[in-house]
PDB file of C-alpha atoms and ligand atoms in Angstrom:
ATOM      1  CA  MET A 607      51.639 108.920 141.990  1.00 58.00           C
ATOM      2  CA  ILE A 608      51.322 109.118 145.809  1.00 64.00           C
ATOM      3  CA  GLU A 609      47.851 108.286 147.110  1.00 83.00           C
ATOM      4  CA  ALA A 610      46.318 111.133 149.078  1.00 96.00           C
ATOM      5  CA  PRO A 611      45.466 110.705 152.763  1.00 98.00           C
ATOM      6  CA  HIS A 612      41.721 110.513 153.285  1.00 98.00           C
ATOM      7  CA  LEU A 613      38.827 109.478 155.541  1.00 98.00           C
ATOM      8  CA  THR A 614      36.890 106.362 154.546  1.00 98.00           C
ATOM      9  CA  PHE A 615      33.580 108.053 155.390  1.00 98.00           C
ATOM     10  CA  ASP A 616      31.900 111.372 154.746  1.00 97.00           C
ATOM     11  CA  PRO A 617      32.041 113.445 157.946  1.00 96.00           C
ATOM     12  CA  ASP A 618      29.420 115.811 156.513  1.00 96.00           C
ATOM     13  CA  ALA A 619      26.893 112.998 156.592  1.00 97.00           C
ATOM     14  CA  PRO A 620      24.453 113.432 159.506  1.00 98.00           C
ATOM     15  CA  GLY A 621      24.776 111.294 162.624  1.00 98.00           C
ATOM     16  CA  VAL A 622      27.456 108.847 163.587  1.00 98.00           C
ATOM     17  CA  SER A 623      30.102 107.752 161.049  1.00 98.00           C
ATOM     18  CA  MET A 624      32.934 105.411 161.790  1.00 98.00           C
ATOM     19  CA  GLY A 625      35.832 104.340 159.667  1.00 98.00           C
ATOM     20  CA  HIS A 626      39.449 105.248 159.240  1.00 98.00           C
ATOM     21  CA  LEU A 627      41.849 107.977 158.461  1.00 98.00           C
ATOM     22  CA  VAL A 628      44.014 106.415 155.784  1.00 98.00           C
ATOM     23  CA  VAL A 629      47.697 107.307 155.846  1.00 98.00           C
ATOM     24  CA  PRO A 630      49.334 106.307 152.541  1.00 98.00           C
ATOM     25  CA  GLY A 631      52.243 103.862 152.597  1.00 97.00           C
ATOM     26  CA  GLY A 632      55.785 104.779 151.735  1.00 96.00           C
ATOM     27  CA  THR A 633      59.181 103.167 151.347  1.00 95.00           C
ATOM     28  CA  ASP A 634      59.393 102.345 155.042  1.00 97.00           C
ATOM     29  CA  CYS A 635      55.963 100.740 155.617  1.00 96.00           C
ATOM     30  CA  GLY A 636      52.565 100.219 154.072  1.00 97.00           C
ATOM     31  CA  GLU A 637      49.336 102.132 154.446  1.00 97.00           C
ATOM     32  CA  LEU A 638      48.038 102.827 157.933  1.00 98.00           C
ATOM     33  CA  SER A 639      44.365 102.896 158.831  1.00 98.00           C
ATOM     34  CA  LEU A 640      43.680 104.925 161.968  1.00 98.00           C
ATOM     35  CA  PRO A 641      40.228 104.340 163.480  1.00 98.00           C
ATOM     36  CA  ALA A 642      38.175 107.551 163.313  1.00 98.00           C
ATOM     37  CA  PHE A 643      34.756 108.601 164.539  1.00 98.00           C
ATOM     38  CA  SER A 644      32.537 111.476 163.544  1.00 98.00           C
ATOM     39  CA  LEU A 645      29.229 112.660 164.995  1.00 98.00           C
ATOM     40  CA  ASN A 646      27.590 115.391 162.944  1.00 98.00           C
ATOM     41  CA  LYS A 647      24.554 117.157 164.509  1.00 98.00           C
ATOM     42  CA  GLY A 648      24.473 120.023 162.067  1.00 98.00           C
ATOM     43  CA  LYS A 649      25.234 123.671 162.859  1.00 98.00           C
ATOM     44  CA  GLY A 650      27.505 124.368 165.824  1.00 98.00           C
ATOM     45  CA  PRO A 651      31.078 124.050 166.872  1.00 98.00           C
ATOM     46  CA  ARG A 652      33.514 121.932 164.894  1.00 98.00           C
ATOM     47  CA  LEU A 653      35.774 119.990 167.297  1.00 98.00           C
ATOM     48  CA  LEU A 654      38.619 117.563 166.699  1.00 98.00           C
ATOM     49  CA  VAL A 655      39.763 115.281 169.529  1.00 98.00           C
ATOM     50  CA  THR A 656      43.006 113.356 169.184  1.00 98.00           C
ATOM     51  CA  GLY A 657      44.937 111.000 171.430  1.00 98.00           C
ATOM     52  CA  GLY A 658      47.966 108.738 171.095  1.00 97.00           C
ATOM     53  CA  ASN A 659      50.122 111.498 169.612  1.00 98.00           C
ATOM     54  CA  HIS A 660      52.886 110.143 171.870  1.00 97.00           C
ATOM     55  CA  GLY A 661      52.786 106.384 172.194  1.00 95.00           C
ATOM     56  CA  ASN A 662      53.571 106.094 175.874  1.00 94.00           C
ATOM     57  CA  GLU A 663      50.633 108.274 176.921  1.00 95.00           C
ATOM     58  CA  LEU A 664      47.667 105.940 177.121  1.00 94.00           C
ATOM     59  CA  GLU A 665      45.119 108.084 179.039  1.00 95.00           C
ATOM     60  CA  GLY A 666      44.349 110.059 175.891  1.00 97.00           C
ATOM     61  CA  PRO A 667      43.271 107.097 173.758  1.00 97.00           C
ATOM     62  CA  LEU A 668      41.174 105.703 176.610  1.00 97.00           C
ATOM     63  CA  VAL A 669      39.387 108.971 177.306  1.00 97.00           C
ATOM     64  CA  ALA A 670      38.798 109.479 173.565  1.00 98.00           C
ATOM     65  CA  ARG A 671      37.176 105.984 173.459  1.00 98.00           C
ATOM     66  CA  ARG A 672      34.930 106.983 176.419  1.00 98.00           C
ATOM     67  CA  LEU A 673      33.787 110.101 174.525  1.00 98.00           C
ATOM     68  CA  ILE A 674      32.878 107.913 171.517  1.00 98.00           C
ATOM     69  CA  ASP A 675      30.797 105.702 173.879  1.00 98.00           C
ATOM     70  CA  TRP A 676      28.605 108.471 175.268  1.00 98.00           C
ATOM     71  CA  LEU A 677      28.611 111.265 172.747  1.00 98.00           C
ATOM     72  CA  PRO A 678      25.883 109.678 170.521  1.00 98.00           C
ATOM     73  CA  GLU A 679      23.499 110.036 173.507  1.00 97.00           C
ATOM     74  CA  ALA A 680      24.752 113.439 174.625  1.00 98.00           C
ATOM     75  CA  GLN A 681      25.760 115.616 171.695  1.00 98.00           C
ATOM     76  CA  THR A 682      23.051 118.115 170.735  1.00 98.00           C
ATOM     77  CA  CYS A 683      24.663 120.108 167.888  1.00 98.00           C
ATOM     78  CA  GLY A 684      27.829 120.681 165.912  1.00 98.00           C
ATOM     79  CA  ARG A 685      30.348 118.091 164.805  1.00 98.00           C
ATOM     80  CA  VAL A 686      32.955 116.147 166.738  1.00 98.00           C
ATOM     81  CA  ILE A 687      35.644 114.090 165.025  1.00 98.00           C
ATOM     82  CA  ILE A 688      37.688 111.772 167.248  1.00 98.00           C
ATOM     83  CA  VAL A 689      40.842 109.856 166.417  1.00 98.00           C
ATOM     84  CA  PRO A 690      41.854 108.073 169.603  1.00 98.00           C
ATOM     85  CA  VAL A 691      45.278 106.962 168.325  1.00 98.00           C
ATOM     86  CA  LEU A 692      47.278 109.203 165.984  1.00 98.00           C
ATOM     87  CA  ASN A 693      50.407 107.120 166.140  1.00 98.00           C
ATOM     88  CA  PRO A 694      49.594 103.427 166.402  1.00 98.00           C
ATOM     89  CA  LEU A 695      53.225 102.353 165.808  1.00 98.00           C
ATOM     90  CA  ALA A 696      54.331 104.312 168.897  1.00 98.00           C
ATOM     91  CA  VAL A 697      51.370 103.203 170.967  1.00 97.00           C
ATOM     92  CA  GLU A 698      52.036  99.552 170.206  1.00 97.00           C
ATOM     93  CA  ALA A 699      55.611  99.998 171.264  1.00 97.00           C
ATOM     94  CA  TRP A 700      54.674 102.182 174.333  1.00 94.00           C
ATOM     95  CA  SER A 701      57.192 104.671 172.972  1.00 96.00           C
ATOM     96  CA  ARG A 702      57.100 108.461 172.808  1.00 96.00           C
ATOM     97  CA  ASN A 703      58.630 108.411 169.295  1.00 98.00           C
ATOM     98  CA  THR A 704      57.851 106.138 166.365  1.00 98.00           C
ATOM     99  CA  PRO A 705      60.233 103.165 166.530  1.00 98.00           C
ATOM    100  CA  LEU A 706      60.472 102.905 162.758  1.00 97.00           C
ATOM    101  CA  ASP A 707      61.954 106.286 162.020  1.00 98.00           C
ATOM    102  CA  GLY A 708      62.725 107.503 165.559  1.00 98.00           C
ATOM    103  CA  LEU A 709      60.634 110.694 165.064  1.00 98.00           C
ATOM    104  CA  ASN A 710      58.436 112.505 167.622  1.00 98.00           C
ATOM    105  CA  LEU A 711      55.061 113.006 165.829  1.00 98.00           C
ATOM    106  CA  ASN A 712      54.555 116.227 167.816  1.00 97.00           C
ATOM    107  CA  ARG A 713      57.710 117.808 166.293  1.00 97.00           C
ATOM    108  CA  VAL A 714      57.160 117.020 162.622  1.00 98.00           C
ATOM    109  CA  PHE A 715      53.967 118.983 161.820  1.00 98.00           C
ATOM    110  CA  PRO A 716      52.747 119.774 159.160  1.00 98.00           C
ATOM    111  CA  GLY A 717      54.552 116.622 157.979  1.00 98.00           C
ATOM    112  CA  ARG A 718      55.395 115.522 154.460  1.00 97.00           C
ATOM    113  CA  PRO A 719      53.376 113.380 152.011  1.00 97.00           C
ATOM    114  CA  ASP A 720      56.513 111.690 150.764  1.00 96.00           C
ATOM    115  CA  GLY A 721      58.323 111.570 154.122  1.00 97.00           C
ATOM    116  CA  SER A 722      58.826 108.734 156.591  1.00 98.00           C
ATOM    117  CA  VAL A 723      55.829 107.196 158.353  1.00 98.00           C
ATOM    118  CA  THR A 724      55.707 109.765 161.172  1.00 98.00           C
ATOM    119  CA  GLU A 725      55.784 112.637 158.700  1.00 98.00           C
ATOM    120  CA  ARG A 726      53.037 110.977 156.646  1.00 98.00           C
ATOM    121  CA  ILE A 727      50.805 110.698 159.708  1.00 98.00           C
ATOM    122  CA  ALA A 728      51.373 114.387 160.452  1.00 98.00           C
ATOM    123  CA  ASP A 729      50.637 115.262 156.787  1.00 98.00           C
ATOM    124  CA  ALA A 730      47.330 113.271 156.918  1.00 98.00           C
ATOM    125  CA  VAL A 731      46.300 114.983 160.195  1.00 98.00           C
ATOM    126  CA  SER A 732      47.305 118.422 158.819  1.00 98.00           C
ATOM    127  CA  ARG A 733      45.562 118.150 155.463  1.00 98.00           C
ATOM    128  CA  VAL A 734      42.527 115.972 156.237  1.00 98.00           C
ATOM    129  CA  LEU A 735      41.537 116.420 159.886  1.00 98.00           C
ATOM    130  CA  LEU A 736      42.701 119.921 160.849  1.00 98.00           C
ATOM    131  CA  PRO A 737      40.712 121.825 158.160  1.00 98.00           C
ATOM    132  CA  MET A 738      37.527 120.135 159.492  1.00 98.00           C
ATOM    133  CA  ALA A 739      37.862 121.729 163.002  1.00 98.00           C
ATOM    134  CA  GLU A 740      37.988 125.174 164.545  1.00 98.00           C
ATOM    135  CA  THR A 741      38.815 123.768 167.972  1.00 98.00           C
ATOM    136  CA  VAL A 742      41.266 120.936 168.787  1.00 98.00           C
ATOM    137  CA  PHE A 743      41.796 118.965 171.991  1.00 98.00           C
ATOM    138  CA  ASP A 744      45.012 116.861 171.928  1.00 98.00           C
ATOM    139  CA  LEU A 745      45.030 114.441 174.861  1.00 97.00           C
ATOM    140  CA  HIS A 746      48.460 113.836 176.300  1.00 96.00           C
ATOM    141  CA  SER A 747      49.909 112.687 179.644  1.00 95.00           C
ATOM    142  CA  SER A 748      53.341 112.716 181.272  1.00 90.00           C
ATOM    143  CA  PRO A 749      54.946 109.387 181.801  1.00 87.00           C
ATOM    144  CA  ARG A 750      57.679 109.444 184.477  1.00 87.00           C
ATOM    145  CA  TRP A 751      56.101 112.490 186.104  1.00 92.00           C
ATOM    146  CA  ASP A 752      53.614 113.242 188.833  1.00 93.00           C
ATOM    147  CA  PHE A 753      51.888 116.121 187.095  1.00 94.00           C
ATOM    148  CA  LEU A 754      48.798 118.065 187.992  1.00 95.00           C
ATOM    149  CA  PRO A 755      45.848 117.320 185.723  1.00 96.00           C
ATOM    150  CA  ALA A 756      46.142 120.239 183.371  1.00 97.00           C
ATOM    151  CA  ALA A 757      44.792 121.888 180.276  1.00 98.00           C
ATOM    152  CA  THR A 758      47.751 123.605 178.691  1.00 97.00           C
ATOM    153  CA  THR A 759      48.654 126.040 175.961  1.00 96.00           C
ATOM    154  CA  HIS A 760      51.677 128.085 174.927  1.00 93.00           C
ATOM    155  CA  PRO A 761      52.104 131.857 174.696  1.00 92.00           C
ATOM    156  CA  MET A 762      51.167 133.024 171.237  1.00 92.00           C
ATOM    157  CA  ALA A 763      51.440 136.307 169.331  1.00 92.00           C
ATOM    158  CA  ASP A 764      47.718 136.856 168.664  1.00 95.00           C
ATOM    159  CA  PRO A 765      46.255 138.251 171.942  1.00 96.00           C
ATOM    160  CA  ASP A 766      42.673 137.437 170.960  1.00 97.00           C
ATOM    161  CA  LEU A 767      43.452 133.838 170.096  1.00 98.00           C
ATOM    162  CA  MET A 768      45.475 133.625 173.311  1.00 97.00           C
ATOM    163  CA  ALA A 769      42.567 134.802 175.413  1.00 97.00           C
ATOM    164  CA  ARG A 770      40.114 132.473 173.705  1.00 98.00           C
ATOM    165  CA  THR A 771      42.534 129.551 174.131  1.00 98.00           C
ATOM    166  CA  VAL A 772      43.092 130.269 177.828  1.00 98.00           C
ATOM    167  CA  ARG A 773      39.325 130.525 178.365  1.00 98.00           C
ATOM    168  CA  MET A 774      38.816 127.172 176.619  1.00 98.00           C
ATOM    169  CA  ALA A 775      41.564 125.594 178.673  1.00 98.00           C
ATOM    170  CA  GLU A 776      40.052 126.957 181.860  1.00 98.00           C
ATOM    171  CA  ALA A 777      36.738 125.421 180.831  1.00 98.00           C
ATOM    172  CA  PHE A 778      38.159 121.940 181.413  1.00 98.00           C
ATOM    173  CA  LYS A 779      38.075 122.888 185.095  1.00 98.00           C
ATOM    174  CA  LEU A 780      41.048 120.751 185.812  1.00 98.00           C
ATOM    175  CA  PRO A 781      43.225 121.609 188.846  1.00 97.00           C
ATOM    176  CA  LEU A 782      45.669 123.464 186.586  1.00 97.00           C
ATOM    177  CA  THR A 783      45.314 125.637 183.552  1.00 98.00           C
ATOM    178  CA  LEU A 784      48.867 126.155 182.380  1.00 98.00           C
ATOM    179  CA  VAL A 785      50.496 128.576 179.916  1.00 97.00           C
ATOM    180  CA  TRP A 786      53.650 126.691 179.210  1.00 94.00           C
ATOM    181  CA  ASN A 787      56.757 128.424 177.826  1.00 91.00           C
ATOM    182  CA  TYR A 788      58.786 125.917 175.759  1.00 80.00           C
ATOM    183  CA  ASN A 789      61.860 126.470 173.766  1.00 77.00           C
ATOM    184  CA  ASP A 790      61.262 123.417 171.633  1.00 77.00           C
ATOM    185  CA  THR A 791      57.979 124.191 169.769  1.00 83.00           C
ATOM    186  CA  ALA A 792      59.021 123.776 166.084  1.00 90.00           C
ATOM    187  CA  GLY A 793      56.782 121.151 164.415  1.00 96.00           C
ATOM    188  CA  MET A 794      54.204 120.889 167.211  1.00 96.00           C
ATOM    189  CA  PHE A 795      50.604 120.166 166.272  1.00 97.00           C
ATOM    190  CA  ASP A 796      49.355 123.085 168.393  1.00 96.00           C
ATOM    191  CA  ILE A 797      51.620 125.644 166.732  1.00 94.00           C
ATOM    192  CA  LEU A 798      50.322 124.568 163.329  1.00 96.00           C
ATOM    193  CA  ALA A 799      46.670 124.828 164.437  1.00 97.00           C
ATOM    194  CA  GLN A 800      47.226 128.157 166.229  1.00 96.00           C
ATOM    195  CA  ASN A 801      48.884 129.601 163.116  1.00 95.00           C
ATOM    196  CA  GLN A 802      45.616 128.796 161.321  1.00 97.00           C
ATOM    197  CA  GLY A 803      43.662 130.707 164.009  1.00 97.00           C
ATOM    198  CA  LYS A 804      42.278 127.616 165.740  1.00 98.00           C
ATOM    199  CA  VAL A 805      41.798 127.157 169.495  1.00 98.00           C
ATOM    200  CA  PHE A 806      44.032 124.306 170.509  1.00 98.00           C
ATOM    201  CA  VAL A 807      44.172 122.883 174.017  1.00 98.00           C
ATOM    202  CA  CYS A 808      46.603 120.182 175.045  1.00 97.00           C
ATOM    203  CA  ALA A 809      45.547 118.156 178.082  1.00 97.00           C
ATOM    204  CA  GLU A 810      48.334 116.850 180.343  1.00 94.00           C
ATOM    205  CA  PHE A 811      48.225 114.450 183.241  1.00 90.00           C
ATOM    206  CA  GLY A 812      50.815 112.728 185.426  1.00 82.00           C
ATOM    207  CA  GLY A 813      51.034 109.206 184.425  1.00 71.00           C
ATOM    208  CA  GLY A 814      52.841 106.242 182.903  1.00 66.00           C
ATOM    209  CA  THR A 815      50.565 103.912 184.762  1.00 81.00           C
ATOM    210  CA  VAL A 816      46.900 104.261 183.893  1.00 88.00           C
ATOM    211  CA  ASN A 817      44.470 104.205 186.804  1.00 90.00           C
ATOM    212  CA  SER A 818      40.740 104.534 187.026  1.00 93.00           C
ATOM    213  CA  ASP A 819      40.592 107.612 189.354  1.00 91.00           C
ATOM    214  CA  ASN A 820      42.792 109.585 187.028  1.00 91.00           C
ATOM    215  CA  LEU A 821      40.830 108.527 183.968  1.00 94.00           C
ATOM    216  CA  GLU A 822      37.719 109.776 185.644  1.00 96.00           C
ATOM    217  CA  ILE A 823      39.236 113.209 186.272  1.00 96.00           C
ATOM    218  CA  TYR A 824      40.509 113.365 182.709  1.00 96.00           C
ATOM    219  CA  GLU A 825      37.143 112.397 181.318  1.00 97.00           C
ATOM    220  CA  ALA A 826      35.372 114.963 183.548  1.00 98.00           C
ATOM    221  CA  GLY A 827      37.687 117.667 182.183  1.00 98.00           C
ATOM    222  CA  ALA A 828      36.836 116.678 178.623  1.00 98.00           C
ATOM    223  CA  ARG A 829      33.152 116.638 179.451  1.00 98.00           C
ATOM    224  CA  ASN A 830      33.402 120.101 181.027  1.00 98.00           C
ATOM    225  CA  ALA A 831      35.022 121.449 177.856  1.00 98.00           C
ATOM    226  CA  LEU A 832      32.334 119.929 175.680  1.00 98.00           C
ATOM    227  CA  ILE A 833      29.689 121.672 177.873  1.00 98.00           C
ATOM    228  CA  ALA A 834      31.516 125.005 177.531  1.00 98.00           C
ATOM    229  CA  LEU A 835      31.543 124.617 173.754  1.00 98.00           C
ATOM    230  CA  GLY A 836      27.772 124.003 173.783  1.00 98.00           C
ATOM    231  CA  LEU A 837      28.107 120.559 172.213  1.00 98.00           C
ATOM    232  CA  ILE A 838      26.493 118.803 175.140  1.00 98.00           C
ATOM    233  CA  GLU A 839      24.244 119.856 178.010  1.00 98.00           C
ATOM    234  CA  GLY A 840      25.086 119.595 181.669  1.00 97.00           C
ATOM    235  CA  LYS A 841      26.710 121.337 184.570  1.00 97.00           C
ATOM    236  CA  ALA A 842      30.461 121.695 184.609  1.00 97.00           C
ATOM    237  CA  GLU A 843      32.171 120.924 187.903  1.00 96.00           C
ATOM    238  CA  TYR A 844      35.736 120.752 189.181  1.00 97.00           C
ATOM    239  CA  PRO A 845      36.706 117.084 189.589  1.00 96.00           C
ATOM    240  CA  THR A 846      38.196 116.156 192.935  1.00 95.00           C
ATOM    241  CA  PHE A 847      41.995 115.863 192.974  1.00 94.00           C
ATOM    242  CA  LEU A 848      44.002 115.570 196.227  1.00 91.00           C
ATOM    243  CA  GLN A 849      40.831 116.375 198.150  1.00 92.00           C
ATOM    244  CA  GLN A 850      40.345 119.659 196.360  1.00 92.00           C
ATOM    245  CA  ASN A 851      37.731 120.839 193.860  1.00 93.00           C
ATOM    246  CA  SER A 852      39.274 123.937 192.349  1.00 94.00           C
ATOM    247  CA  GLY A 853      41.461 125.213 189.637  1.00 96.00           C
ATOM    248  CA  GLN A 854      44.162 127.799 189.147  1.00 96.00           C
ATOM    249  CA  THR A 855      45.657 129.380 186.027  1.00 97.00           C
ATOM    250  CA  LEU A 856      49.404 129.509 186.143  1.00 98.00           C
ATOM    251  CA  GLU A 857      52.343 129.988 183.775  1.00 97.00           C
ATOM    252  CA  THR A 858      55.724 128.325 183.767  1.00 96.00           C
ATOM    253  CA  GLN A 859      58.905 129.773 182.271  1.00 92.00           C
ATOM    254  CA  LEU A 860      61.960 127.790 181.216  1.00 90.00           C
ATOM    255  CA  SER A 861      63.636 128.919 184.456  1.00 90.00           C
ATOM    256  CA  ASP A 862      60.823 127.295 186.438  1.00 93.00           C
ATOM    257  CA  GLU A 863      62.172 123.838 185.515  1.00 94.00           C
ATOM    258  CA  LEU A 864      64.524 122.788 188.270  1.00 96.00           C
ATOM    259  CA  LYS A 865      67.294 120.663 186.807  1.00 96.00           C
ATOM    260  CA  SER A 866      69.277 117.804 188.221  1.00 95.00           C
ATOM    261  CA  PRO A 867      72.810 118.988 189.153  1.00 91.00           C
ATOM    262  CA  ALA A 868      74.173 115.463 188.727  1.00 91.00           C
ATOM    263  CA  ALA A 869      73.136 112.094 187.404  1.00 94.00           C
ATOM    264  CA  GLY A 870      71.291 109.948 189.913  1.00 95.00           C
ATOM    265  CA  ILE A 871      68.017 109.166 191.575  1.00 95.00           C
ATOM    266  CA  PHE A 872      65.667 111.956 192.451  1.00 95.00           C
ATOM    267  CA  GLU A 873      64.006 111.877 195.901  1.00 95.00           C
ATOM    268  CA  PRO A 874      61.002 114.313 195.972  1.00 95.00           C
ATOM    269  CA  ARG A 875      60.529 116.291 199.174  1.00 96.00           C
ATOM    270  CA  CYS A 876      57.536 118.231 197.887  1.00 96.00           C
ATOM    271  CA  SER A 877      54.083 117.417 196.681  1.00 95.00           C
ATOM    272  CA  LEU A 878      51.835 118.560 193.854  1.00 95.00           C
ATOM    273  CA  LEU A 879      49.891 121.756 194.700  1.00 94.00           C
ATOM    274  CA  ASP A 880      52.527 122.764 197.300  1.00 96.00           C
ATOM    275  CA  GLU A 881      53.141 126.510 197.440  1.00 97.00           C
ATOM    276  CA  VAL A 882      56.811 126.926 198.122  1.00 98.00           C
ATOM    277  CA  LYS A 883      59.057 129.924 198.864  1.00 97.00           C
ATOM    278  CA  GLN A 884      62.701 130.646 198.000  1.00 97.00           C
ATOM    279  CA  GLY A 885      65.005 128.207 199.723  1.00 97.00           C
ATOM    280  CA  ASP A 886      62.448 125.483 200.488  1.00 98.00           C
ATOM    281  CA  LEU A 887      63.713 121.979 199.950  1.00 98.00           C
ATOM    282  CA  LEU A 888      62.039 120.461 196.873  1.00 97.00           C
ATOM    283  CA  GLY A 889      64.051 117.250 196.625  1.00 96.00           C
ATOM    284  CA  ILE A 890      67.405 115.524 196.845  1.00 96.00           C
ATOM    285  CA  LEU A 891      69.492 114.128 194.061  1.00 95.00           C
ATOM    286  CA  HIS A 892      71.385 110.975 195.035  1.00 95.00           C
ATOM    287  CA  PRO A 893      74.286 110.001 192.756  1.00 93.00           C
ATOM    288  CA  VAL A 894      74.532 106.248 192.437  1.00 90.00           C
ATOM    289  CA  ASP A 895      77.987 105.862 190.931  1.00 88.00           C
ATOM    290  CA  SER A 896      79.920 106.463 194.214  1.00 85.00           C
ATOM    291  CA  LEU A 897      79.164 106.017 197.942  1.00 87.00           C
ATOM    292  CA  SER A 898      81.343 109.015 198.706  1.00 89.00           C
ATOM    293  CA  ALA A 899      79.545 111.334 196.257  1.00 89.00           C
ATOM    294  CA  GLU A 900      77.450 113.924 198.162  1.00 92.00           C
ATOM    295  CA  SER A 901      73.688 114.023 197.708  1.00 94.00           C
ATOM    296  CA  VAL A 902      72.543 117.413 196.438  1.00 95.00           C
ATOM    297  CA  ASP A 903      69.620 119.442 197.761  1.00 96.00           C
ATOM    298  CA  ILE A 904      67.374 121.056 195.213  1.00 96.00           C
ATOM    299  CA  ARG A 905      65.684 124.141 196.560  1.00 97.00           C
ATOM    300  CA  ALA A 906      63.009 126.539 195.339  1.00 97.00           C
ATOM    301  CA  LEU A 907      64.374 129.668 193.647  1.00 95.00           C
ATOM    302  CA  ARG A 908      61.290 131.798 194.297  1.00 95.00           C
ATOM    303  CA  ARG A 909      57.750 131.697 195.595  1.00 96.00           C
ATOM    304  CA  SER A 910      55.941 129.254 193.283  1.00 97.00           C
ATOM    305  CA  HIS A 911      53.532 126.371 192.948  1.00 97.00           C
ATOM    306  CA  VAL A 912      54.703 122.777 192.456  1.00 97.00           C
ATOM    307  CA  ILE A 913      52.992 121.434 189.321  1.00 97.00           C
ATOM    308  CA  GLY A 914      55.232 118.501 188.260  1.00 96.00           C
ATOM    309  CA  ILE A 915      57.524 116.120 190.070  1.00 96.00           C
ATOM    310  CA  ARG A 916      59.826 113.626 188.390  1.00 93.00           C
ATOM    311  CA  SER A 917      58.550 110.402 189.842  1.00 87.00           C
ATOM    312  CA  ALA A 918      60.352 107.671 187.953  1.00 78.00           C
ATOM    313  CA  ALA A 919      63.591 106.760 186.266  1.00 77.00           C
ATOM    314  CA  HIS A 920      67.243 107.595 186.881  1.00 88.00           C
ATOM    315  CA  VAL A 921      67.986 111.125 185.713  1.00 93.00           C
ATOM    316  CA  ARG A 922      70.922 112.467 183.786  1.00 94.00           C
ATOM    317  CA  VAL A 923      72.688 115.762 184.532  1.00 94.00           C
ATOM    318  CA  ASP A 924      70.540 118.778 183.608  1.00 95.00           C
ATOM    319  CA  GLU A 925      67.264 116.926 183.299  1.00 94.00           C
ATOM    320  CA  ALA A 926      64.150 118.578 184.821  1.00 94.00           C
ATOM    321  CA  VAL A 927      63.172 117.021 188.219  1.00 96.00           C
ATOM    322  CA  VAL A 928      60.640 119.577 189.484  1.00 97.00           C
ATOM    323  CA  ILE A 929      58.502 122.021 187.519  1.00 96.00           C
ATOM    324  CA  VAL A 930      57.000 125.001 189.333  1.00 97.00           C
ATOM    325  CA  ALA A 931      54.734 127.756 188.055  1.00 97.00           C
ATOM    326  CA  ARG A 932      53.578 131.244 188.958  1.00 96.00           C
ATOM    327  CA  PRO A 933      50.290 133.121 188.624  1.00 95.00           C
ATOM    328  CA  PHE A 934      49.468 133.895 184.991  1.00 94.00           C
ATOM    329  CA  LYS A 935      49.223 137.517 184.185  1.00 84.00           C
ATOM    330  CA  GLN A 936      47.566 138.172 180.794  1.00 73.00           C
TER     331      GLN A 936
HETATM  332 ZN1   ZN B1085      52.620 113.922 174.861  1.00 61.32          ZN
END
């Protein structure tokens, strides 16, 4: 018989509980115990906060730990469950995917109880944690990219859930609220939660190297969202980013990802928050395999806002190097 995933504590107990989310072992590895925190102050919103979904995104686990530090003093009602690291195997390896089975946790939801380790983690999250929350914040960041601090969601069929989700994302008061059109959404944690009618906001942030200023912005966004939910008291404020204290709600389509026309090194010629018009130079792609190969200009296709710039690593042909966005029309 396969052991069922479970929490080692009762999250309905009043006050702070700490323990683990137990993910049963399988043929590839033994049982995992993911540190988990719950603070139950009775009636009120039911929130789940997760980090470390992707192992090379370290801001989320750090901000989740900060919430655990100050929530006991600040939370006035409701219940918050926090699991800072969903995928410890990937975090230990600083890898997007789990090294053991090569799977991306954020593409295997709802998981399988008898699957490989990544699928078993997803199954535990889906069956144990998700039913305990009506709102979910999954804290990500974007290694290899300069990316505006953002609260993101995807388009969804239910207009009421969409509106509530965008409002929740805007409540982070980060520089960018983004409605992100992906073509690769099967198995994502947010799709599963949204299909169950839950408000799910995915926080994004440029990164790869953790720094204290960025962590402060990220934490301020999470605090703003907790204030909006009514879980804590306080005044929500836009954190300062690139000398600005403001936010905008934008959407990005697949065609807003500018792709590399050749393999090489990308040289940015634009900055985050730039508003560009058709024909503006966004960057130059420099092939490295031949000194006679021409560098290629990458130019804006339309009036748009720069929200993400590839800032590290050699790129292959047809990889995104700049992401732009346009005003969101609901
Ligand atoms: Zn991620």
